[in-house]
PDB file of C-alpha atoms in Angstrom:
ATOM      1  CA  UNK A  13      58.827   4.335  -4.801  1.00 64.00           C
ATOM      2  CA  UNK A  14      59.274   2.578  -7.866  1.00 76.00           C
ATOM      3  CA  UNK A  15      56.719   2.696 -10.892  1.00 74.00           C
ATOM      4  CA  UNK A  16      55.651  -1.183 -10.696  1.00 76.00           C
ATOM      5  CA  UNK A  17      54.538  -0.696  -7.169  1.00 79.00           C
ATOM      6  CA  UNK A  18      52.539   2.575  -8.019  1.00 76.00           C
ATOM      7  CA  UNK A  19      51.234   1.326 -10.593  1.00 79.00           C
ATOM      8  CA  UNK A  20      50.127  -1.442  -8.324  1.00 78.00           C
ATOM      9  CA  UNK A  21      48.678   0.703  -5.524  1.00 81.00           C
ATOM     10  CA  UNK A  22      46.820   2.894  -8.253  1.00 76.00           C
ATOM     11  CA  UNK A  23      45.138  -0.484  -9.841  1.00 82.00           C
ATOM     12  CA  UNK A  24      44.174  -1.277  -6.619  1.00 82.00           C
ATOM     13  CA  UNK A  25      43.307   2.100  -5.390  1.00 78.00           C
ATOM     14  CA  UNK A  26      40.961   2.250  -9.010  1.00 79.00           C
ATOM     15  CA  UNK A  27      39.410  -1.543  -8.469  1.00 78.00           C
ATOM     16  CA  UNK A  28      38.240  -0.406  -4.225  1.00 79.00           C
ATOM     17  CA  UNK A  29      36.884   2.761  -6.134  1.00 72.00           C
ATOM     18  CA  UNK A  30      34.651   0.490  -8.756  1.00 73.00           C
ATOM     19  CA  UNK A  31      33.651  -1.798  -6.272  1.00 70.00           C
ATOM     20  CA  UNK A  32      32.448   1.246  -4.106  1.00 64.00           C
ATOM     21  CA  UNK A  33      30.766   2.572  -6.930  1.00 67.00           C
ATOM     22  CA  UNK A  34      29.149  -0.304  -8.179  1.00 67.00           C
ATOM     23  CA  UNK A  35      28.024  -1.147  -4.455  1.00 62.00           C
ATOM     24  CA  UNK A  36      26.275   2.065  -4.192  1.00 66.00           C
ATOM     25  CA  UNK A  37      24.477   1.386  -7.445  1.00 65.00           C
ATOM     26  CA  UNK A  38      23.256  -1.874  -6.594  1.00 64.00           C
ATOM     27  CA  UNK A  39      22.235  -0.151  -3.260  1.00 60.00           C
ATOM     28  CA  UNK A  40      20.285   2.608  -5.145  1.00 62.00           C
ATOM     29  CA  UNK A  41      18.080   0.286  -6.798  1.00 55.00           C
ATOM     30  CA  UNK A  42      17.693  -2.054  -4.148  1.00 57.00           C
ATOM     31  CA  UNK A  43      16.403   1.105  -1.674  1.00 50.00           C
ATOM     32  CA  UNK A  44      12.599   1.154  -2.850  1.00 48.00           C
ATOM     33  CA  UNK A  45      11.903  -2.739  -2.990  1.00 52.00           C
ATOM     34  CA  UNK A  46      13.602  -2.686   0.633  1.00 51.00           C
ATOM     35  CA  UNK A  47      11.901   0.509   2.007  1.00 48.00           C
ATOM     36  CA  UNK A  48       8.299  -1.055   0.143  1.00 49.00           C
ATOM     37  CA  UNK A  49       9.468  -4.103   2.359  1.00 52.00           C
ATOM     38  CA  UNK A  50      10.167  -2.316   5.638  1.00 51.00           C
ATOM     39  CA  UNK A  51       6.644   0.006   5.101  1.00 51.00           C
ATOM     40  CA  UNK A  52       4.349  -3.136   5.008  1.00 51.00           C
ATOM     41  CA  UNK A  53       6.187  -5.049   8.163  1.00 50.00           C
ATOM     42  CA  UNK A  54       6.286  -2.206  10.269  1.00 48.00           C
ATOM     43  CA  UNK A  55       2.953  -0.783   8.882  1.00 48.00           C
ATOM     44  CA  UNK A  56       5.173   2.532   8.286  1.00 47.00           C
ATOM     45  CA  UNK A  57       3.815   5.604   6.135  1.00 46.00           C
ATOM     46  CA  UNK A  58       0.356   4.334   6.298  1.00 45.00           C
ATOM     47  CA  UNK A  59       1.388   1.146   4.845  1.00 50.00           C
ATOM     48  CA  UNK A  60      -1.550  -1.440   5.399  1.00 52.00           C
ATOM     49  CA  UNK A  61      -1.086  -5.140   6.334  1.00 51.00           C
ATOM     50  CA  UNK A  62      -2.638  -7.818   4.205  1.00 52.00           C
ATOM     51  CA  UNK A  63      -4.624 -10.361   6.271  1.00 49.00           C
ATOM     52  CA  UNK A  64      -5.525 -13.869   5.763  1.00 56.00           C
ATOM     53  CA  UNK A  65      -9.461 -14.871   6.495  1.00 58.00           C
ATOM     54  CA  UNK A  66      -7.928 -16.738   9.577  1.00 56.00           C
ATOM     55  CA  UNK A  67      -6.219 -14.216  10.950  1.00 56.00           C
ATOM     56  CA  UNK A  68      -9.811 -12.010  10.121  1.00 51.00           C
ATOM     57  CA  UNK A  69     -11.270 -14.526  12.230  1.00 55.00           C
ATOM     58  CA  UNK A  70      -8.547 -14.631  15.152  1.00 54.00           C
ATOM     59  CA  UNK A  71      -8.762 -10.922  15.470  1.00 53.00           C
ATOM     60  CA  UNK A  72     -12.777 -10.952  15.451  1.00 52.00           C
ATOM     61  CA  UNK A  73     -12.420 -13.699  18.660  1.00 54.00           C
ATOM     62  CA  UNK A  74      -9.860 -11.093  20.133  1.00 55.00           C
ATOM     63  CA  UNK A  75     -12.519  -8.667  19.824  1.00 52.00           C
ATOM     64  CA  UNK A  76     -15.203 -10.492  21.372  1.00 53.00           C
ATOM     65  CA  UNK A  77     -13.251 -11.674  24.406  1.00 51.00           C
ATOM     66  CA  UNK A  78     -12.177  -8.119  25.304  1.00 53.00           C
ATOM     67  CA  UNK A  79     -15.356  -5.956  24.555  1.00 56.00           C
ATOM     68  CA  UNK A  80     -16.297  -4.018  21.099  1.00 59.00           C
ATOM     69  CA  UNK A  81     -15.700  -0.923  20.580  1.00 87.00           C
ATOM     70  CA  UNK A  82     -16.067   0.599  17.395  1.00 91.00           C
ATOM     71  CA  UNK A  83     -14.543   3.085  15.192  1.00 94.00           C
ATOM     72  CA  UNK A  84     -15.288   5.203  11.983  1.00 95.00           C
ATOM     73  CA  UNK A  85     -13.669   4.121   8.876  1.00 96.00           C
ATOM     74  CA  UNK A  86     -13.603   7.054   5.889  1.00 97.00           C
ATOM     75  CA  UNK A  87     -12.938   5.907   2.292  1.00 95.00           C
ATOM     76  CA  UNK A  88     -11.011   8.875  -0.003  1.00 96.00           C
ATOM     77  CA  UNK A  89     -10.734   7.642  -3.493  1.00 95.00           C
ATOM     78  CA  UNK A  90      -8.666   9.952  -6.198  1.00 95.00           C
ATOM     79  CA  UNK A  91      -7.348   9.842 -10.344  1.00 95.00           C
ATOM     80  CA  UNK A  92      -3.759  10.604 -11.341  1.00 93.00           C
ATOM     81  CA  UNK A  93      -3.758  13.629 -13.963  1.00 92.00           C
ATOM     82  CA  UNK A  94      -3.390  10.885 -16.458  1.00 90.00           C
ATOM     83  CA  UNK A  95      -6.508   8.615 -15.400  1.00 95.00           C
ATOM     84  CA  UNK A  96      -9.854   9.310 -17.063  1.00 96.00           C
ATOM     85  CA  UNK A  97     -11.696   7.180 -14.889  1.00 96.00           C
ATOM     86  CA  UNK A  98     -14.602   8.522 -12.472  1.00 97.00           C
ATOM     87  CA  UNK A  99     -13.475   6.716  -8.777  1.00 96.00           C
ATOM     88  CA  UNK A 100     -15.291   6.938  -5.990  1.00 97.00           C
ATOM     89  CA  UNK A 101     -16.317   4.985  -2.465  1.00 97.00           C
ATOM     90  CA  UNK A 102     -20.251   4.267  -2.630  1.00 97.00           C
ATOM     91  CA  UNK A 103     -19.940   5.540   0.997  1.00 96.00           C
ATOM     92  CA  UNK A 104     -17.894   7.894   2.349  1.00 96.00           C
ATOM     93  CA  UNK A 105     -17.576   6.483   5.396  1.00 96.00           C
ATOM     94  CA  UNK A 106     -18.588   3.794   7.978  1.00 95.00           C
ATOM     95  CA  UNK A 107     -18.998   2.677  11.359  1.00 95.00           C
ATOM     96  CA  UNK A 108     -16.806  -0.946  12.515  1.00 94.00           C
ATOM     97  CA  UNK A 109     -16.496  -2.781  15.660  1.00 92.00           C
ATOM     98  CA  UNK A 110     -13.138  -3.585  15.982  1.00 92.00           C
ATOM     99  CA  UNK A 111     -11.917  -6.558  14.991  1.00 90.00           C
ATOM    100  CA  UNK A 112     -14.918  -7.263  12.964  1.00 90.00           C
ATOM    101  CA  UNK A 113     -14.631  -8.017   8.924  1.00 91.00           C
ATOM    102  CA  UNK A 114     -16.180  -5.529   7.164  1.00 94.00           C
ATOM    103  CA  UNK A 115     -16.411  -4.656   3.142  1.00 95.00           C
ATOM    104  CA  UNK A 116     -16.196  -1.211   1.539  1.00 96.00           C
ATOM    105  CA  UNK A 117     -17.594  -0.831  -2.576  1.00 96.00           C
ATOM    106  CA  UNK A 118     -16.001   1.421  -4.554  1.00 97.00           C
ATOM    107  CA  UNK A 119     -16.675   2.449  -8.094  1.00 97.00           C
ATOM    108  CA  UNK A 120     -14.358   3.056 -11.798  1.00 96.00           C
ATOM    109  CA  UNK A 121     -16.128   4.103 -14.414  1.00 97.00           C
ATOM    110  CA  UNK A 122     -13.873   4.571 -17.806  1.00 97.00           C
ATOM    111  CA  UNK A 123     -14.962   8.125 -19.264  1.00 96.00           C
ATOM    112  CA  UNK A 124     -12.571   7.892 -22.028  1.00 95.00           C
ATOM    113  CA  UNK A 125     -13.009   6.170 -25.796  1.00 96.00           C
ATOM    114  CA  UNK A 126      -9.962   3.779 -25.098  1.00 95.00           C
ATOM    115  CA  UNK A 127      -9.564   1.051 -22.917  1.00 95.00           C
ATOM    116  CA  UNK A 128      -7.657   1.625 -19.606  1.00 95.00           C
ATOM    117  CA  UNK A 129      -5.363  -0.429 -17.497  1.00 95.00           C
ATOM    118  CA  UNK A 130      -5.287   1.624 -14.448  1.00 94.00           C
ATOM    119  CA  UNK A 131      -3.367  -0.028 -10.530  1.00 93.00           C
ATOM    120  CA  UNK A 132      -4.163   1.643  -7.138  1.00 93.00           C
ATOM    121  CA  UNK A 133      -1.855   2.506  -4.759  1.00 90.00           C
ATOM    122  CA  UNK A 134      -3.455   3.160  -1.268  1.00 90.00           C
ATOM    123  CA  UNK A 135      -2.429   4.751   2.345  1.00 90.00           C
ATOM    124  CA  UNK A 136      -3.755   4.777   5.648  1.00 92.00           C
ATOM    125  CA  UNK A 137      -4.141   8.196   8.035  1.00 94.00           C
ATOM    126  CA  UNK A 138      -3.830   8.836  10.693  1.00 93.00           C
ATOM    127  CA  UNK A 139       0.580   6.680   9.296  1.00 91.00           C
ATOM    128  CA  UNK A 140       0.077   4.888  12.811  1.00 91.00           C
ATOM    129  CA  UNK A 141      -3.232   3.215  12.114  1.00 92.00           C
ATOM    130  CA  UNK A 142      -1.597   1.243   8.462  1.00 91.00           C
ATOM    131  CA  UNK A 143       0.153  -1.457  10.921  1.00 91.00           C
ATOM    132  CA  UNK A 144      -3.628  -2.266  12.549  1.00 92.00           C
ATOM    133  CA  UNK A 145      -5.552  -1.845   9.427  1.00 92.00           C
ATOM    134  CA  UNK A 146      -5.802  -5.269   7.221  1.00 92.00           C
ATOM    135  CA  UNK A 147      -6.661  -5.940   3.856  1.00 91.00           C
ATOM    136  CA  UNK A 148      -8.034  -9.293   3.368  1.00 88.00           C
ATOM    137  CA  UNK A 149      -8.929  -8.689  -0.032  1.00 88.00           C
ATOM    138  CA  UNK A 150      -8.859  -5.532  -2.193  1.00 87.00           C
ATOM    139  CA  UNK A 151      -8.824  -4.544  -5.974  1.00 87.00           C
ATOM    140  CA  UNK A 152      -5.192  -2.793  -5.122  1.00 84.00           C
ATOM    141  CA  UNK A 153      -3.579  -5.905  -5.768  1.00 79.00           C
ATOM    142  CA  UNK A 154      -3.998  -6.953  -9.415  1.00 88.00           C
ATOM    143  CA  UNK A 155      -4.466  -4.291 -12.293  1.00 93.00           C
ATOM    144  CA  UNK A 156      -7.951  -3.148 -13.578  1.00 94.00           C
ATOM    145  CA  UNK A 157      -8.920  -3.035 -17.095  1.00 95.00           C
ATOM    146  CA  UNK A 158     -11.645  -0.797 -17.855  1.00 96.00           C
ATOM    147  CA  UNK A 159     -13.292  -0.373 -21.851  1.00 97.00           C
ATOM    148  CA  UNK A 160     -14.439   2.677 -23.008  1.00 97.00           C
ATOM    149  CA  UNK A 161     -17.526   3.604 -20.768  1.00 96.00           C
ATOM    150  CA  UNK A 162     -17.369   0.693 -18.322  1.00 97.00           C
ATOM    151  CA  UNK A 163     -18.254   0.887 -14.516  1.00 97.00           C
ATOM    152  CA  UNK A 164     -16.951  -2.012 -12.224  1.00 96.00           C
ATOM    153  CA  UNK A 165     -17.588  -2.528  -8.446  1.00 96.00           C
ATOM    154  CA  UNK A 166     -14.541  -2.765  -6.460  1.00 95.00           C
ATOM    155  CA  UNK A 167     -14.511  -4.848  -2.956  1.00 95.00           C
ATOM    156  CA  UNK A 168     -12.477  -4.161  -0.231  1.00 93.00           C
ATOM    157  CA  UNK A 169     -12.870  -6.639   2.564  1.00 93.00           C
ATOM    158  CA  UNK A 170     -10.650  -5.212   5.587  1.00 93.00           C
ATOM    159  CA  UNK A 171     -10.696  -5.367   9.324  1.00 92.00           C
ATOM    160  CA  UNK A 172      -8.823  -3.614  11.740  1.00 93.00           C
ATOM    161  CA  UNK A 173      -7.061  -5.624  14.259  1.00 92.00           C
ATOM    162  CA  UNK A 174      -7.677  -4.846  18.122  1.00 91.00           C
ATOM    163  CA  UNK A 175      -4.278  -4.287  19.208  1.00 91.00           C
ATOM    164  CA  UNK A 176      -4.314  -0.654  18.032  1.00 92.00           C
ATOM    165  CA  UNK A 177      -6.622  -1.112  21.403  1.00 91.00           C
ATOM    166  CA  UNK A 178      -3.380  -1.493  23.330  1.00 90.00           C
ATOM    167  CA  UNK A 179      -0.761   1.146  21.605  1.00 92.00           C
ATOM    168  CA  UNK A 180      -0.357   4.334  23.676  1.00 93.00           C
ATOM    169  CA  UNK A 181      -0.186   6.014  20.254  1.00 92.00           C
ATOM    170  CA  UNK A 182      -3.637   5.139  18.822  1.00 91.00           C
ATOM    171  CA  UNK A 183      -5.075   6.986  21.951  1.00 90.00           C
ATOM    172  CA  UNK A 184      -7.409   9.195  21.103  1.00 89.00           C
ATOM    173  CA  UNK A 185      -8.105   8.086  17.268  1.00 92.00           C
ATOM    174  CA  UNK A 186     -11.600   8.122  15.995  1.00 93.00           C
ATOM    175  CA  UNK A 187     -11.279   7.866  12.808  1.00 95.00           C
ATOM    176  CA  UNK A 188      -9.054   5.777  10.436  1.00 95.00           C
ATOM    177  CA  UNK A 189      -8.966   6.765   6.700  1.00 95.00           C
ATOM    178  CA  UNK A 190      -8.372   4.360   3.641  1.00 94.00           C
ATOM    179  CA  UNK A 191      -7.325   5.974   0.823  1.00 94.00           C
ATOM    180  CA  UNK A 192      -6.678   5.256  -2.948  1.00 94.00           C
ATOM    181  CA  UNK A 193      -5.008   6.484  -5.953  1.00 94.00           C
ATOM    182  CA  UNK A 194      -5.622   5.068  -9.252  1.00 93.00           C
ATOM    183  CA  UNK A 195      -2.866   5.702 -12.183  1.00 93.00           C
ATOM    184  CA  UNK A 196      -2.225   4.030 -15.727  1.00 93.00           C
ATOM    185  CA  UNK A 197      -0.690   0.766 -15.396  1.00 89.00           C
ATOM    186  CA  UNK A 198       2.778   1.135 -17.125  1.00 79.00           C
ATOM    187  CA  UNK A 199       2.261  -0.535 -20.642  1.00 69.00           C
ATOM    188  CA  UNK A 200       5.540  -3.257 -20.842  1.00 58.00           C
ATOM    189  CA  UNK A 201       8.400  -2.207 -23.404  1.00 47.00           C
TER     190      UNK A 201
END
């Protein structure tokens, strides 16, 4: 083999390794939008689904048509390590008809001297239950800005959709829990 030819095979041997590598990069950052993508479609992890007031009322004729049954909602509400706000559900849980809109309160108070932008990140258990439970509107999706020593009331207005009436695996579950997590926004560079 002469040396123009290796040379040849090595430059293309080194330009199938870069693309390879560069493809797997482009991959690696591209894996948590995706996966955040797949969670909320599928309603995997405890992802929740985000509901429009028409669908709220679609699912609250379903519900109707088919019989009520109800089902106990619990609110969990938790601080990162770095969060000095007090947040908490004003009740810990609650009794729904399916189907049926409901609204949960929670509280943030800011205990610190410095003003806080704090964003919640939130989860459904029992994981099967986050494809059936719907947010119409909730304080998770825009940051919160707390002074020092302010207390806000947060709305959650939510309903859980009656097909988990129909899944073989939401036999059996009595009780759906909705829980937060609030953490300091990341300040922008």
């Amino acid at each position: 083999m002469n040396t123009i030819t290796l040379q040849k095979r090595n430059r293309r041997t080194m330009l199938w390794a870069f693309a390879a590598a560069a493809g797997m990069l482009g991959l690696g950052f591209a894996a948590v939008p995706l996966y955040r993508l797949f969670c909320q479609v599928a309603g995997f992890g405890g992802t929740t689904q985000v509901a429009t007031e028409q669908e709220a009322d679609l699912a609250a004729q379903m519900a109707n048509s088919g019989g009520v049954r109800d089902i106990s909602i619990r609110f969990d509400a938790n601080t990162g390590m770095d969060m000095p706000w007090r947040f908490e559900p004003v009740n810990a849980t609650d009794r729904i008809a399916i189907g049926q809109r409901d609204m949960a309160i929670y509280t943030a108070r800011n205990t610190s001297t410095e003003t806080i932008t704090g964003t919640a990140t939130f989860n459904v258990e029992p994981e099967q239950a986050g494809r059936y439970f719907n947010k119409i509107q909730c304080f998770c999706f825009t940051e919160q800005t707390l002074r020092p020593g302010q207390e806000v009331r947060m709305p959650v207005i939510y309903f859980v959709d009656p097909a988990m009436l129909d899944d073989p695996n939401m036999a059996g579950v009595q009780q759906i829990t909705l829980s937060y997590t609030f953490h300091r926004a990341k300040q922008p560079s």
